[in-house]
Amino acid sequence: MKKVITLILIPLLLVSLVPSVLAEEKRSLQDELIYYVMIDRFSNVDSKNDYHVDVKDLEAFHGGDFVGIIERLDHIEDLGMTTITLNPIFANADKGYHGYWVEDFYETEEHFGTLEEFKRLVEEAHKRDINVMIDFPLNYVAATHPWVNDPTKSDWLKESEEISTPDMFTKDWLAGLPQINYENEEAAQYIIEAAKWWITETGVDGYRLEGIQLTDKDFLQSFVDSVKETDNEFFVLGEVWSTDPQEIAKYEMTGIDSLTDYASTSNIREAFVKPDVSMTDTIGDIENNIDTYEEPNMVTRLIDSKDMIRFTNQPVALNEHPGPRWRTAVTYLFTTPGIPMLYYGSEIALIGNETPDNRRQMDFRTDPELIEYIGQLTKAREKLPSIAKGDFTLLHESEGFTVFKRQFKEETSIVAINNTSGTKDLVLTGEEIENDKELRGLLAGGLVRSNDQNEYHLVLDREEAEIYVLTEKQGFNFVYGATLLSVLLAFFAFLFLARRRGRNRTGE
């Protein structure tokens, strides 16, 4: 009997070892998928902290809290997002729902919840292998901050610099705020110590730094060095209010892990606002990034943010259905070089005009179609390192029909996006991709095999996209078949011997 059990266990062990051969590498920063949450507008669960809440006033608190995010971690996990980024969580002045009117860098905003509740949010996210990043305001404090009227700290602050931002931005809510003077060493050290304290106290995984071109560069370098000394895997994302790649790329030298690529945002929005729009400018942005940045796959790219009109407004204004607009746009965002950042509500095509209208409450009772599609995209990106880390090669572009290749080590992916008003087809040759292989679709599940001339014929319906992985032509898998057959034979041998032994016992 022991021999029979051994015969069964050995094939089963071989089967169990198959996944280990395909095991993925440890997730790197390039693999991150960032989901930006405005806490106050996301999910209100704890009514105990609903002080002076007015959901009819877009400039007042609406009640969202840390507990609400905990309750919605399933939603974020279903989207496939790996990092949650939160607006500043610190104690704010009246109506500071956005978190940027800081009054105390060591206290949580009471409307959002307690320090213990924030710690629980980090802990619960980590259980799901989701990182938590927070916005850490380096430039401004509230006009009501205690430093403003403290004569011993008169040189901790200075007059606010004029804000210069891209045309698509709205930053009026920051104008005129007292600005931190980093020439004062005590002020600089205070902010650094506060940043280190949040890391050690809560286990938070990263900081997003807004408007870093207003921050003293020497201080910025010290800040980044200090947080990374506290946690050598800490993720720092820097936002430069600029659409000039050269201006943005200068901050790579500070040790910041990723910079926000606003230079490409406007062109992505314009390319996908309607069908049949040339992708020349958007592809040009990618090629420009490859030439400009040392690590183009580490640049954070986005379509929507808390500082611009929601993308959904643009197709709606043209009487275009936002669903196909978002599907093709996010496919492009998630498959081209860079770290995608998804602003909360984009997954339901939330509408919103200029700030604060672009910060409406999240609606979790909406049509799940776009949510499910984004989940498919993130799963495909997770399976294919070439999408997050690979080289980029354009294979075809014509008035919205775009096909490109991503290659990493031995893996090749082909992405086809048909943002046109008609069905499109394209023949790829063996010179563009390897001969005698097949392309397996991960979104719709299509299969394209090379023909006798080593050509691959792609056909894509209007306003649809597909991610293909290049694989060997699949015949019968003899290794798997032999393993499965041996398991079955061992099982039947076991039944036969067991039955025979039973008969011997009964004297049959």
Coordinates of C-alpha atoms in Angstrom, one line a residue:
M1 CA 0.0 0.0 0.0
K2 CA 2.9 2.4 0.8
K3 CA 4.3 1.9 -2.7
V4 CA 0.9 2.8 -4.2
I5 CA 0.7 6.0 -2.1
T6 CA 4.2 6.9 -3.2
L7 CA 3.3 6.3 -6.8
I8 CA 0.4 8.8 -6.4
L9 CA 2.4 11.4 -4.5
I10 CA 5.3 11.6 -6.8
P11 CA 3.3 12.7 -9.9
L12 CA 1.2 15.1 -7.7
L13 CA 4.5 16.6 -6.5
L14 CA 5.6 17.1 -10.0
V15 CA 2.4 18.9 -10.9
S16 CA 2.7 21.1 -7.8
L17 CA 6.2 22.1 -8.9
V18 CA 5.0 23.4 -12.3
P19 CA 3.8 26.8 -10.9
S20 CA 7.2 27.4 -9.2
V21 CA 8.9 27.3 -12.6
L22 CA 6.5 30.2 -13.7
A23 CA 6.8 32.1 -10.4
E24 CA 7.0 35.8 -10.8
E25 CA 9.8 38.0 -9.6
K26 CA 9.3 40.1 -6.5
R27 CA 7.3 43.2 -7.3
S28 CA 9.4 46.2 -8.1
L29 CA 8.5 49.9 -8.2
Q30 CA 8.0 49.6 -12.0
D31 CA 5.2 47.1 -11.3
E32 CA 3.2 49.5 -9.2
L33 CA -0.3 50.6 -10.1
I34 CA -1.3 53.7 -8.2
Y35 CA -4.8 54.6 -7.1
Y36 CA -5.2 58.2 -5.9
V37 CA -7.9 58.6 -3.3
M38 CA -9.3 61.9 -1.9
I39 CA -10.3 60.6 1.5
D40 CA -13.1 63.0 2.2
R41 CA -14.9 62.1 -1.1
F42 CA -14.4 58.4 -1.2
S43 CA -16.4 56.5 1.4
N44 CA -18.1 57.6 4.6
V45 CA -18.5 54.8 7.1
D46 CA -17.7 56.3 10.6
S47 CA -20.4 58.9 11.3
K48 CA -18.7 59.8 14.7
N49 CA -16.3 62.0 12.9
D50 CA -18.9 63.8 10.7
Y51 CA -18.3 67.3 12.2
H52 CA -19.8 70.2 10.2
V53 CA -20.3 67.9 7.1
D54 CA -22.2 69.4 4.2
V55 CA -22.4 67.2 1.1
K56 CA -24.1 70.0 -0.8
D57 CA -21.1 72.3 -0.5
L58 CA -18.2 71.2 -2.7
E59 CA -15.8 73.2 -0.5
A60 CA -16.8 71.6 2.7
F61 CA -16.1 68.2 4.3
H62 CA -18.3 65.4 3.0
G63 CA -17.5 62.8 5.6
G64 CA -15.1 60.3 3.9
D65 CA -12.7 58.6 6.4
F66 CA -10.0 56.0 6.9
V67 CA -12.6 53.4 8.0
G68 CA -14.4 54.0 4.7
I69 CA -11.3 53.2 2.7
I70 CA -10.8 50.0 4.8
E71 CA -14.3 49.0 3.9
R72 CA -13.6 49.6 0.2
L73 CA -10.3 47.7 0.0
D74 CA -12.1 45.0 -1.9
H75 CA -12.9 47.5 -4.6
I76 CA -9.3 48.7 -4.9
E77 CA -8.0 45.1 -4.9
D78 CA -10.5 44.1 -7.6
L79 CA -9.2 46.9 -9.7
G80 CA -5.8 45.4 -9.3
M81 CA -4.2 48.5 -7.9
T82 CA -1.0 47.9 -5.8
T83 CA -0.6 51.3 -4.2
I84 CA -3.1 53.6 -2.6
T85 CA -2.1 57.3 -2.6
L86 CA -4.0 59.5 -0.1
N87 CA -4.3 63.3 0.0
P88 CA -2.6 64.7 3.1
I89 CA -3.9 63.1 6.3
F90 CA -2.7 65.8 8.7
A91 CA -4.9 68.1 10.9
N92 CA -6.2 70.9 8.7
A93 CA -7.9 74.3 8.9
D94 CA -11.7 74.7 8.5
K95 CA -12.9 73.3 5.2
G96 CA -9.5 71.8 4.5
Y97 CA -11.1 68.6 3.1
H98 CA -8.3 68.3 0.5
G99 CA -5.6 68.1 3.3
Y100 CA -3.3 71.0 2.1
W101 CA -4.2 73.6 4.8
V102 CA -2.0 71.9 7.4
E103 CA -2.2 73.1 11.0
D104 CA -0.4 70.2 12.7
F105 CA 2.1 67.7 11.0
Y106 CA 1.8 65.3 13.9
E107 CA -2.0 64.9 14.1
T108 CA -4.5 63.2 11.8
E109 CA -7.4 65.3 10.5
E110 CA -10.3 64.6 12.8
H111 CA -12.8 64.3 10.0
F112 CA -10.7 61.4 8.5
G113 CA -10.3 59.5 11.7
T114 CA -7.7 58.7 14.4
L115 CA -4.1 57.7 14.2
E116 CA -5.0 54.2 15.3
E117 CA -7.6 54.0 12.4
F118 CA -4.9 55.1 10.0
K119 CA -2.5 52.5 11.3
R120 CA -5.3 49.9 10.8
L121 CA -5.8 51.1 7.2
V122 CA -2.1 50.5 6.5
E123 CA -2.2 47.1 8.2
E124 CA -5.3 46.0 6.3
A125 CA -3.9 47.2 3.0
H126 CA -0.6 45.3 3.7
K127 CA -2.5 42.1 4.3
R128 CA -3.7 42.4 0.6
D129 CA -0.1 43.3 -0.6
I130 CA -1.2 46.9 -1.2
N131 CA 1.1 49.7 -0.3
V132 CA -0.1 53.0 1.2
M133 CA 1.4 56.3 0.2
I134 CA 0.4 59.8 1.5
D135 CA 0.8 63.3 0.1
F136 CA 3.3 65.1 2.3
P137 CA 3.0 68.9 1.8
L138 CA 6.5 70.4 1.7
N139 CA 5.6 73.9 0.5
Y140 CA 2.7 75.4 2.4
V141 CA 0.9 75.5 5.8
A142 CA -2.5 76.9 6.6
A143 CA -2.9 80.6 7.3
T144 CA -4.1 79.4 10.8
H145 CA -1.0 77.3 11.5
P146 CA 0.5 78.1 15.0
W147 CA 3.8 79.1 13.4
V148 CA 2.1 82.1 11.7
N149 CA 1.6 84.0 15.0
D150 CA 4.6 82.6 16.9
P151 CA 7.3 85.3 17.2
T152 CA 9.9 82.6 17.9
K153 CA 9.2 81.1 14.5
S154 CA 8.9 84.3 12.5
D155 CA 11.6 83.1 10.0
W156 CA 10.2 79.6 9.6
L157 CA 7.8 81.0 7.0
K158 CA 8.1 83.3 4.0
E159 CA 5.9 85.0 1.5
S160 CA 4.2 82.6 -0.9
E161 CA 5.8 82.4 -4.3
E162 CA 3.6 82.9 -7.3
I163 CA 2.2 79.6 -8.5
S164 CA 2.9 78.8 -12.1
T165 CA 1.1 75.7 -13.4
P166 CA 0.1 74.2 -16.7
D167 CA -3.1 75.6 -18.3
M168 CA -5.1 72.4 -17.5
F169 CA -4.4 72.9 -13.7
T170 CA -6.4 74.8 -11.1
K171 CA -4.4 75.7 -8.0
D172 CA -6.4 78.7 -6.6
W173 CA -7.0 76.9 -3.4
L174 CA -3.2 77.1 -2.6
A175 CA -2.7 80.8 -3.6
G176 CA -1.4 83.1 -0.8
L177 CA -0.7 80.4 1.8
P178 CA 2.3 80.9 4.0
Q179 CA 5.3 79.0 2.5
I180 CA 7.9 77.1 4.6
N181 CA 11.4 78.7 4.6
Y182 CA 13.9 76.0 4.2
E183 CA 16.8 78.3 4.6
N184 CA 15.9 78.0 8.3
E185 CA 17.6 74.8 9.5
E186 CA 15.1 74.4 12.4
A187 CA 12.1 74.5 10.1
A188 CA 13.8 72.1 7.7
Q189 CA 14.7 69.6 10.4
Y190 CA 11.2 69.8 11.9
I191 CA 9.6 68.7 8.6
I192 CA 12.2 65.9 8.1
E193 CA 11.6 64.6 11.6
A194 CA 7.8 64.7 11.1
A195 CA 8.2 62.7 7.9
K196 CA 10.4 60.1 9.6
W197 CA 8.0 59.8 12.5
W198 CA 5.1 58.9 10.3
I199 CA 7.2 56.1 8.7
T200 CA 8.2 54.5 12.0
E201 CA 4.9 55.1 13.7
T202 CA 2.5 53.9 11.0
G203 CA 4.5 51.8 8.5
V204 CA 3.4 53.9 5.6
D205 CA 5.2 53.0 2.3
G206 CA 5.7 56.2 0.4
Y207 CA 5.3 60.0 0.1
R208 CA 4.0 61.9 -2.9
L209 CA 5.5 65.4 -2.9
E210 CA 3.5 68.1 -4.7
G211 CA 5.0 71.0 -6.5
I212 CA 8.6 70.2 -5.8
Q213 CA 9.9 73.0 -8.0
L214 CA 8.9 75.3 -5.2
T215 CA 11.0 73.4 -2.7
D216 CA 14.6 74.2 -2.0
K217 CA 16.7 71.6 -3.8
D218 CA 19.2 71.1 -1.1
F219 CA 16.4 70.5 1.4
L220 CA 14.6 68.2 -1.1
Q221 CA 17.8 66.1 -1.3
S222 CA 18.1 65.9 2.5
F223 CA 14.4 65.0 2.8
V224 CA 14.6 62.2 0.3
D225 CA 17.9 60.9 1.8
S226 CA 16.4 61.0 5.4
V227 CA 13.2 59.0 4.5
K228 CA 15.1 56.4 2.6
E229 CA 17.5 56.0 5.5
T230 CA 14.5 55.4 7.7
D231 CA 13.2 52.8 5.2
N232 CA 15.4 51.8 2.3
E233 CA 12.4 50.6 0.3
F234 CA 10.4 53.8 0.8
F235 CA 8.8 55.1 -2.4
V236 CA 9.1 58.8 -3.2
L237 CA 6.9 60.3 -6.0
G238 CA 7.6 63.8 -7.0
E239 CA 5.2 66.1 -8.8
V240 CA 6.6 69.0 -10.9
W241 CA 4.0 71.5 -12.1
S242 CA 5.3 71.5 -15.6
T243 CA 4.7 70.1 -19.1
D244 CA 8.4 70.4 -20.0
P245 CA 10.1 67.0 -19.8
Q246 CA 13.5 68.6 -19.4
E247 CA 12.3 70.6 -16.4
I248 CA 10.7 67.6 -14.8
A249 CA 13.7 65.3 -15.5
K250 CA 16.1 67.6 -13.5
Y251 CA 14.7 66.2 -10.3
E252 CA 15.8 62.6 -11.1
M253 CA 19.1 63.6 -9.5
T254 CA 17.5 64.1 -6.1
G255 CA 16.9 60.4 -5.6
I256 CA 13.2 60.7 -6.1
D257 CA 12.0 57.3 -7.5
S258 CA 9.3 58.6 -9.9
L259 CA 8.3 61.9 -11.3
T260 CA 4.8 62.8 -12.6
D261 CA 4.7 63.1 -16.4
Y262 CA 2.2 65.9 -16.9
A263 CA 3.9 66.5 -20.3
S264 CA 2.0 63.6 -21.8
T265 CA -1.4 64.0 -20.0
S266 CA -2.9 66.6 -22.3
N267 CA -1.9 64.7 -25.5
I268 CA -3.4 61.4 -24.1
R269 CA -6.7 63.2 -23.4
E270 CA -6.8 64.8 -26.8
A271 CA -6.0 61.5 -28.6
F272 CA -8.8 59.5 -26.9
V273 CA -11.5 62.1 -26.5
K274 CA -13.1 60.8 -29.8
P275 CA -12.4 58.2 -32.4
D276 CA -10.1 58.6 -35.5
V277 CA -7.6 60.9 -33.9
S278 CA -3.9 60.6 -34.8
M279 CA -1.7 59.2 -32.0
T280 CA 1.4 60.9 -33.4
D281 CA 1.8 63.4 -30.5
T282 CA 1.2 60.8 -27.8
I283 CA 3.7 58.4 -29.3
G284 CA 6.1 61.3 -29.6
D285 CA 5.8 61.9 -25.9
I286 CA 6.9 58.3 -25.2
E287 CA 9.8 58.6 -27.5
N288 CA 10.7 61.9 -25.9
N289 CA 10.6 60.3 -22.4
I290 CA 12.8 57.5 -23.6
D291 CA 15.4 60.1 -24.7
T292 CA 15.0 62.3 -21.7
Y293 CA 14.7 60.1 -18.6
E294 CA 17.3 57.6 -17.3
E295 CA 14.4 55.3 -16.3
P296 CA 11.4 56.1 -18.6
N297 CA 9.5 53.1 -17.2
M298 CA 9.6 54.8 -13.8
V299 CA 7.8 58.0 -14.8
T300 CA 4.2 58.2 -13.4
R301 CA 1.6 58.9 -16.0
L302 CA -2.1 59.8 -15.6
I303 CA -5.2 61.0 -17.4
D304 CA -7.1 62.6 -14.5
S305 CA -6.1 64.3 -11.3
K306 CA -7.5 66.4 -8.5
D307 CA -6.2 69.5 -10.2
M308 CA -7.9 69.3 -13.6
I309 CA -11.3 69.0 -15.3
R310 CA -12.3 65.3 -15.3
F311 CA -11.5 63.6 -18.6
T312 CA -15.1 62.4 -18.8
N313 CA -16.3 66.0 -19.4
Q314 CA -14.4 66.2 -22.7
P315 CA -16.1 63.3 -24.7
V316 CA -19.5 64.2 -23.1
A317 CA -19.2 67.7 -24.5
L318 CA -18.7 66.1 -27.9
N319 CA -21.7 63.8 -27.5
E320 CA -19.3 60.8 -27.3
H321 CA -20.1 57.9 -25.0
P322 CA -17.4 58.0 -22.2
G323 CA -17.2 54.2 -21.8
P324 CA -15.2 53.4 -25.0
R325 CA -13.2 56.6 -24.5
W326 CA -12.1 55.4 -21.1
R327 CA -11.5 51.8 -22.2
T328 CA -9.1 52.7 -25.0
A329 CA -7.4 55.5 -23.0
V330 CA -6.7 53.3 -19.9
T331 CA -5.4 50.5 -22.2
Y332 CA -2.9 53.0 -23.6
L333 CA -2.0 54.3 -20.1
F334 CA -1.5 50.8 -18.6
T335 CA 0.5 49.3 -21.5
T336 CA 2.9 52.2 -22.4
P337 CA 6.2 52.9 -20.5
G338 CA 5.6 54.4 -17.1
I339 CA 3.7 53.8 -13.8
P340 CA 0.0 54.3 -14.2
M341 CA -1.9 56.5 -11.7
L342 CA -5.7 56.2 -11.6
Y343 CA -7.6 59.0 -10.0
Y344 CA -10.5 57.8 -7.9
G345 CA -13.8 57.8 -9.9
S346 CA -12.1 57.3 -13.2
E347 CA -13.2 53.7 -13.1
I348 CA -16.8 54.8 -13.1
A349 CA -16.2 57.6 -15.6
L350 CA -17.0 60.2 -12.9
I351 CA -17.7 63.6 -14.3
G352 CA -16.5 67.0 -12.9
N353 CA -15.6 70.4 -14.0
E354 CA -12.8 72.7 -12.5
T355 CA -11.8 72.3 -8.9
P356 CA -13.6 71.6 -6.6
D357 CA -16.2 70.1 -8.9
N358 CA -13.6 67.5 -10.0
R359 CA -13.7 66.1 -6.5
R360 CA -17.2 64.8 -6.3
Q361 CA -18.2 61.9 -4.1
M362 CA -17.4 58.4 -5.3
D363 CA -20.4 56.2 -6.4
F364 CA -20.0 52.5 -5.7
R365 CA -23.5 51.6 -7.2
T366 CA -22.6 52.3 -10.8
D367 CA -22.2 50.0 -13.8
P368 CA -19.3 47.7 -13.1
E369 CA -18.3 47.2 -16.8
L370 CA -15.3 49.7 -16.8
I371 CA -14.2 48.5 -13.4
E372 CA -14.1 44.9 -14.6
Y373 CA -12.2 46.0 -17.8
I374 CA -9.5 47.8 -15.7
G375 CA -9.2 44.6 -13.6
Q376 CA -8.5 42.7 -16.8
L377 CA -5.8 45.2 -17.7
T378 CA -4.1 45.1 -14.4
K379 CA -4.1 41.2 -14.4
A380 CA -2.5 41.3 -17.9
R381 CA 0.1 43.8 -16.7
E382 CA 0.8 41.6 -13.7
K383 CA 1.3 38.5 -15.8
L384 CA 3.6 40.2 -18.4
P385 CA 6.8 41.9 -17.1
S386 CA 7.3 43.2 -20.6
I387 CA 4.4 45.6 -20.2
A388 CA 5.8 47.3 -17.0
K389 CA 9.5 47.0 -17.8
G390 CA 10.0 46.3 -21.5
D391 CA 11.5 48.3 -24.3
F392 CA 8.9 50.1 -26.5
T393 CA 8.8 49.8 -30.3
L394 CA 6.0 51.3 -32.4
L395 CA 4.8 48.9 -35.2
H396 CA 1.9 50.9 -36.6
E397 CA 0.0 54.1 -36.2
S398 CA -2.7 55.5 -38.4
E399 CA -5.5 57.9 -37.2
G400 CA -6.1 56.1 -34.0
F401 CA -5.2 52.5 -34.9
T402 CA -2.0 51.9 -33.0
V403 CA 0.1 48.7 -32.5
F404 CA 3.3 48.5 -30.5
K405 CA 5.7 46.0 -29.1
R406 CA 7.0 45.7 -25.5
Q407 CA 10.0 43.4 -24.9
F408 CA 11.7 42.3 -21.7
K409 CA 14.3 39.6 -21.6
E410 CA 12.7 36.7 -23.5
E411 CA 9.2 38.0 -23.4
T412 CA 7.4 39.9 -26.1
S413 CA 4.0 41.5 -25.9
I414 CA 2.0 43.1 -28.7
V415 CA -0.6 45.8 -27.9
A416 CA -3.2 46.8 -30.4
I417 CA -5.6 49.7 -29.8
N418 CA -8.3 50.5 -32.4
N419 CA -9.5 53.9 -31.4
T420 CA -11.3 54.4 -34.7
S421 CA -14.9 54.2 -36.0
G422 CA -14.3 51.1 -38.1
T423 CA -12.8 47.6 -38.0
K424 CA -9.1 47.5 -38.6
D425 CA -6.7 44.8 -39.7
L426 CA -2.9 44.7 -39.9
V427 CA -0.4 42.2 -41.1
L428 CA 2.8 41.9 -39.0
T429 CA 5.8 40.2 -40.5
G430 CA 8.4 37.9 -39.1
E431 CA 10.8 40.8 -39.4
E432 CA 8.8 42.7 -36.8
I433 CA 8.1 39.8 -34.4
E434 CA 9.6 36.2 -34.3
N435 CA 8.7 33.6 -37.0
D436 CA 6.5 30.5 -36.5
K437 CA 4.9 31.6 -33.2
E438 CA 1.4 32.6 -32.1
L439 CA -0.1 35.6 -30.4
R440 CA -2.5 34.8 -27.5
G441 CA -4.9 37.6 -26.5
L442 CA -5.4 38.3 -22.8
L443 CA -8.4 40.6 -22.9
A444 CA -10.8 39.0 -25.5
G445 CA -8.9 35.7 -25.7
G446 CA -8.1 35.9 -29.4
L447 CA -5.5 33.7 -31.0
V448 CA -3.3 34.7 -34.0
R449 CA -1.0 32.1 -35.6
S450 CA 1.7 32.9 -38.1
N451 CA 0.9 31.6 -41.6
D452 CA 3.2 29.9 -44.1
Q453 CA 4.7 33.3 -45.0
N454 CA 5.4 34.0 -41.3
E455 CA 2.8 36.7 -41.2
Y456 CA 0.4 37.5 -38.3
H457 CA -3.0 38.9 -39.3
L458 CA -4.5 41.1 -36.6
V459 CA -8.2 42.1 -36.9
L460 CA -9.7 44.4 -34.3
D461 CA -13.2 45.8 -34.0
R462 CA -13.9 49.5 -33.6
E463 CA -13.0 51.1 -30.2
E464 CA -11.5 47.8 -29.0
A465 CA -8.1 46.8 -27.8
E466 CA -6.1 43.6 -27.2
I467 CA -2.9 42.6 -25.4
Y468 CA -1.1 39.7 -27.0
V469 CA 1.7 37.6 -25.6
L470 CA 4.0 35.9 -28.1
T471 CA 4.3 32.2 -27.4
E472 CA 5.3 29.0 -29.1
K473 CA 2.7 27.3 -31.2
Q474 CA 0.7 25.1 -28.8
G475 CA 0.3 21.5 -29.8
F476 CA -0.3 18.7 -27.3
N477 CA 1.6 19.3 -24.0
F478 CA 3.3 15.9 -23.6
V479 CA 4.9 16.7 -20.3
Y480 CA 1.6 17.8 -18.7
G481 CA -0.2 14.9 -20.4
A482 CA 2.2 12.3 -19.2
T483 CA 2.1 13.6 -15.7
L484 CA -1.7 13.7 -15.7
L485 CA -1.8 10.1 -17.1
S486 CA 0.6 8.8 -14.5
V487 CA -1.6 10.3 -11.8
L488 CA -4.7 8.6 -13.2
L489 CA -2.9 5.3 -13.6
A490 CA -1.6 5.5 -10.0
F491 CA -5.1 6.3 -8.8
F492 CA -6.7 3.3 -10.7
A493 CA -3.9 1.1 -9.4
F494 CA -4.7 2.2 -5.9
L495 CA -8.4 1.4 -6.4
F496 CA -7.6 -2.0 -7.9
L497 CA -5.2 -3.0 -5.0
A498 CA -7.6 -1.6 -2.4
R499 CA -10.5 -3.6 -3.9
R500 CA -8.3 -6.8 -4.1
R501 CA -7.2 -6.4 -0.5
G502 CA -10.8 -6.0 0.6
R503 CA -11.7 -9.2 -1.2
N504 CA -8.9 -11.1 0.5
R505 CA -10.1 -9.9 3.9
T506 CA -13.7 -11.1 3.2
G507 CA -12.4 -14.4 1.8
E508 CA -13.9 -13.8 -1.7

